[in-house]
Coordinates of C-alpha atoms in Angstrom, one line a residue:
X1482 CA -20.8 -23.1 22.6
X1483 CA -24.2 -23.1 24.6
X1484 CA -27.1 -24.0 22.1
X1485 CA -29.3 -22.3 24.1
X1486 CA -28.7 -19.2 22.1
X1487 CA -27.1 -18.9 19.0
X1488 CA -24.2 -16.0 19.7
X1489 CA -23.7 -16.1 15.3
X1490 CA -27.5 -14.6 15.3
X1491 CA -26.8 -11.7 13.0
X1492 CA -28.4 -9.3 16.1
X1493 CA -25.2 -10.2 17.9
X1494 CA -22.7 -8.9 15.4
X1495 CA -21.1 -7.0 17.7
X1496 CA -21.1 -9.1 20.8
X1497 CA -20.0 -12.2 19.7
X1498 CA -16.9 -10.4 19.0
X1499 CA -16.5 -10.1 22.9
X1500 CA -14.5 -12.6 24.6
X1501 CA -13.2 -10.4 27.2
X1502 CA -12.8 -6.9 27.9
X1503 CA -9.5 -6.7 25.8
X1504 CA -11.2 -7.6 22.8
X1505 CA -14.1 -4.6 23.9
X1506 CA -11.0 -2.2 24.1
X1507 CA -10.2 -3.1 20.8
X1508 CA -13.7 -2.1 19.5
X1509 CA -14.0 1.7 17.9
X1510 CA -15.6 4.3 20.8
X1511 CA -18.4 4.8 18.0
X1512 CA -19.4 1.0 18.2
X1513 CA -20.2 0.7 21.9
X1514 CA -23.6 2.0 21.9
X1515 CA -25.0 -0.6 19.3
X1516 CA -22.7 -3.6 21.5
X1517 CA -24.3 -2.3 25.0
X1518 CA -27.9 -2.6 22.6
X1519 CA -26.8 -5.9 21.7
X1520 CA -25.9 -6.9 24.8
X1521 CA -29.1 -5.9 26.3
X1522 CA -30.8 -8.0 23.5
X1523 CA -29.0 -10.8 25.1
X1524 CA -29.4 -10.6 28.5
X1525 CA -33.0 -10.4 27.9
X1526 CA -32.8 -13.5 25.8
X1527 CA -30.3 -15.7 28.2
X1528 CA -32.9 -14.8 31.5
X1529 CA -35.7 -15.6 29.4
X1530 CA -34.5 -19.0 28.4
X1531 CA -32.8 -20.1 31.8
X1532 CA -34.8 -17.6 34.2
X1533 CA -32.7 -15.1 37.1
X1534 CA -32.6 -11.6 37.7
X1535 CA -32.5 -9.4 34.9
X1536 CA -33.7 -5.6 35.7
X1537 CA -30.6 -4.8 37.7
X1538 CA -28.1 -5.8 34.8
X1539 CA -30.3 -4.2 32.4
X1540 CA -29.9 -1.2 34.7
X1541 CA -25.9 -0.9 34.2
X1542 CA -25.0 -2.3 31.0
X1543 CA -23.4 1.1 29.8
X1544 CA -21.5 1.2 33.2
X1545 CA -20.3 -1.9 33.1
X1546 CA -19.0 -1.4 29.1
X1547 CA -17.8 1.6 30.1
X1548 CA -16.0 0.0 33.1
X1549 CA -13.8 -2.1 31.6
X1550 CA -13.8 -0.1 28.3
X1551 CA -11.7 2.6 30.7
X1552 CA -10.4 0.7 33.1
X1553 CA -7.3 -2.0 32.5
X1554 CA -9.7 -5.4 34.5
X1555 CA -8.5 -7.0 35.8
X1556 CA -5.9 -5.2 37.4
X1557 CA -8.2 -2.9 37.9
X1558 CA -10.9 -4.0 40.2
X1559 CA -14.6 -4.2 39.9
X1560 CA -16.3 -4.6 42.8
X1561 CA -20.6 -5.2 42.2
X1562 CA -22.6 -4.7 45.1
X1563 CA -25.0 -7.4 44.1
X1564 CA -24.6 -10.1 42.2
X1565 CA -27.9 -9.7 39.7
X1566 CA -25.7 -6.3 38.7
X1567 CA -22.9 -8.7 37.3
X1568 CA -24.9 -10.6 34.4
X1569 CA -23.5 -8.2 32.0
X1570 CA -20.0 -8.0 33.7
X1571 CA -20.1 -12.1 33.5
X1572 CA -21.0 -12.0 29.7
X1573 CA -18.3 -9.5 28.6
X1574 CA -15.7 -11.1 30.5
X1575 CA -15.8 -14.9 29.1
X1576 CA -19.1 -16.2 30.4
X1577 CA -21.0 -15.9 27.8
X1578 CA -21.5 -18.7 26.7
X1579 CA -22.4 -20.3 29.5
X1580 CA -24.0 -17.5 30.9
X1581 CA -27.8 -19.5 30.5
X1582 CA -26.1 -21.8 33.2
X1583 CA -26.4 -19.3 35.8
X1584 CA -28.1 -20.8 39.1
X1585 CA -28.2 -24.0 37.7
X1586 CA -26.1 -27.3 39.2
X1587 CA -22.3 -27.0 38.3
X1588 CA -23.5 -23.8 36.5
X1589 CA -22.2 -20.1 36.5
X1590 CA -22.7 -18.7 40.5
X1591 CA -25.2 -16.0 40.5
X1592 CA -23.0 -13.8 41.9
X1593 CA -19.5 -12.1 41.1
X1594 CA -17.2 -15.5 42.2
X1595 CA -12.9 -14.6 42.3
X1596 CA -12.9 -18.7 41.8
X1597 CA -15.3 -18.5 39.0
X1598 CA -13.3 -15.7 36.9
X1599 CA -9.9 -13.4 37.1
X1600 CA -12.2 -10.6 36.6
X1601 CA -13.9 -10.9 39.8
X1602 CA -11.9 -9.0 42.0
X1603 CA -14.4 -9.6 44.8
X1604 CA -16.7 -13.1 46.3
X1605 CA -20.6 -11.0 46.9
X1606 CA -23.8 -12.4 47.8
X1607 CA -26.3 -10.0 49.2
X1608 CA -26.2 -5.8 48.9
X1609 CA -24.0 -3.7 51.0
X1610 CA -21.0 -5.7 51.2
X1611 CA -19.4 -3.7 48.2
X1612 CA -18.5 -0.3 50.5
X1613 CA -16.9 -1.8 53.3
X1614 CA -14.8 -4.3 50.9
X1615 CA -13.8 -1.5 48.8
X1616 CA -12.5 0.7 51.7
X1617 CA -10.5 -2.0 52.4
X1618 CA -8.9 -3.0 49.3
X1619 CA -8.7 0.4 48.8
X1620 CA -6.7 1.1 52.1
X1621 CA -4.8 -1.5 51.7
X1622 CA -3.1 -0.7 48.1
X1623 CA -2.1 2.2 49.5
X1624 CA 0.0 0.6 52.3
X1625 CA 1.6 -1.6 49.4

């Protein structure tokens, strides 16, 4: 467990619950808006303790618990168009706990990393890369 922040902290009831999104499909509908609360709690905490980009995952924590809330990840793909998006996607999906690593040596990648996690249906770095890869994953499962 990363001592950096203590998941058992009572304000992470909720989250520390969630070790990947089939645990958050097992959560009742009702409960999401307090984990997407608590999960913004702990974003804010993890970049203030390790530094990185937080105002675009702040920006879609409710889409990305609703994401894999609905959707079966990760046979169902996600594809982010930037990496600073997927700090939320990276802590609800097993990273959590290492998630004050990010951009550090031998730490998390910064960005969504298919070597880094099953759940990252897609290697991005910089915006715009997300459309053209989606066409074509998108094109191509409906050749298969």
């Amino acid at each position: 467990m990363n001592s950096a922040i203590n998941i058992n902290n009572i304000k992470y009831s909720i989250l520390k619950k969630i070790n990947d999104p089939i645990s958050l499909r097992k959560l009742p509908e009702k409960e999401l808006r307090f984990l997407c609360q608590e999960l913004r709690e702990f974003l804010l905490d993890s970049v203030s303790y390790s530094s990185g980009h937080f105002a675009s995952g702040l920006g879609v924590i409710e889409l990305t618990v609703a994401l894999h809330y609905v959707y079966n990840t990760p046979l169902d793909y996600l594809i982010w168009d930037v990496g600073h998006q997927a700090y939320p996607h990276k802590i609800i999906t097993g990273r959590r706990d290492q998630i004050t690593s990010i951009r550090k040596k031998n730490g998390l990648h910064p960005f969504p990393f298919r070597e880094e996690s099953k759940y990252d249906a897609l290697s991005v770095g910089h915006s715009s890369t997300s459309i053209s890869a989606g066409v074509g994953i998108a094109v191509t499962a409906e050749k298969e």
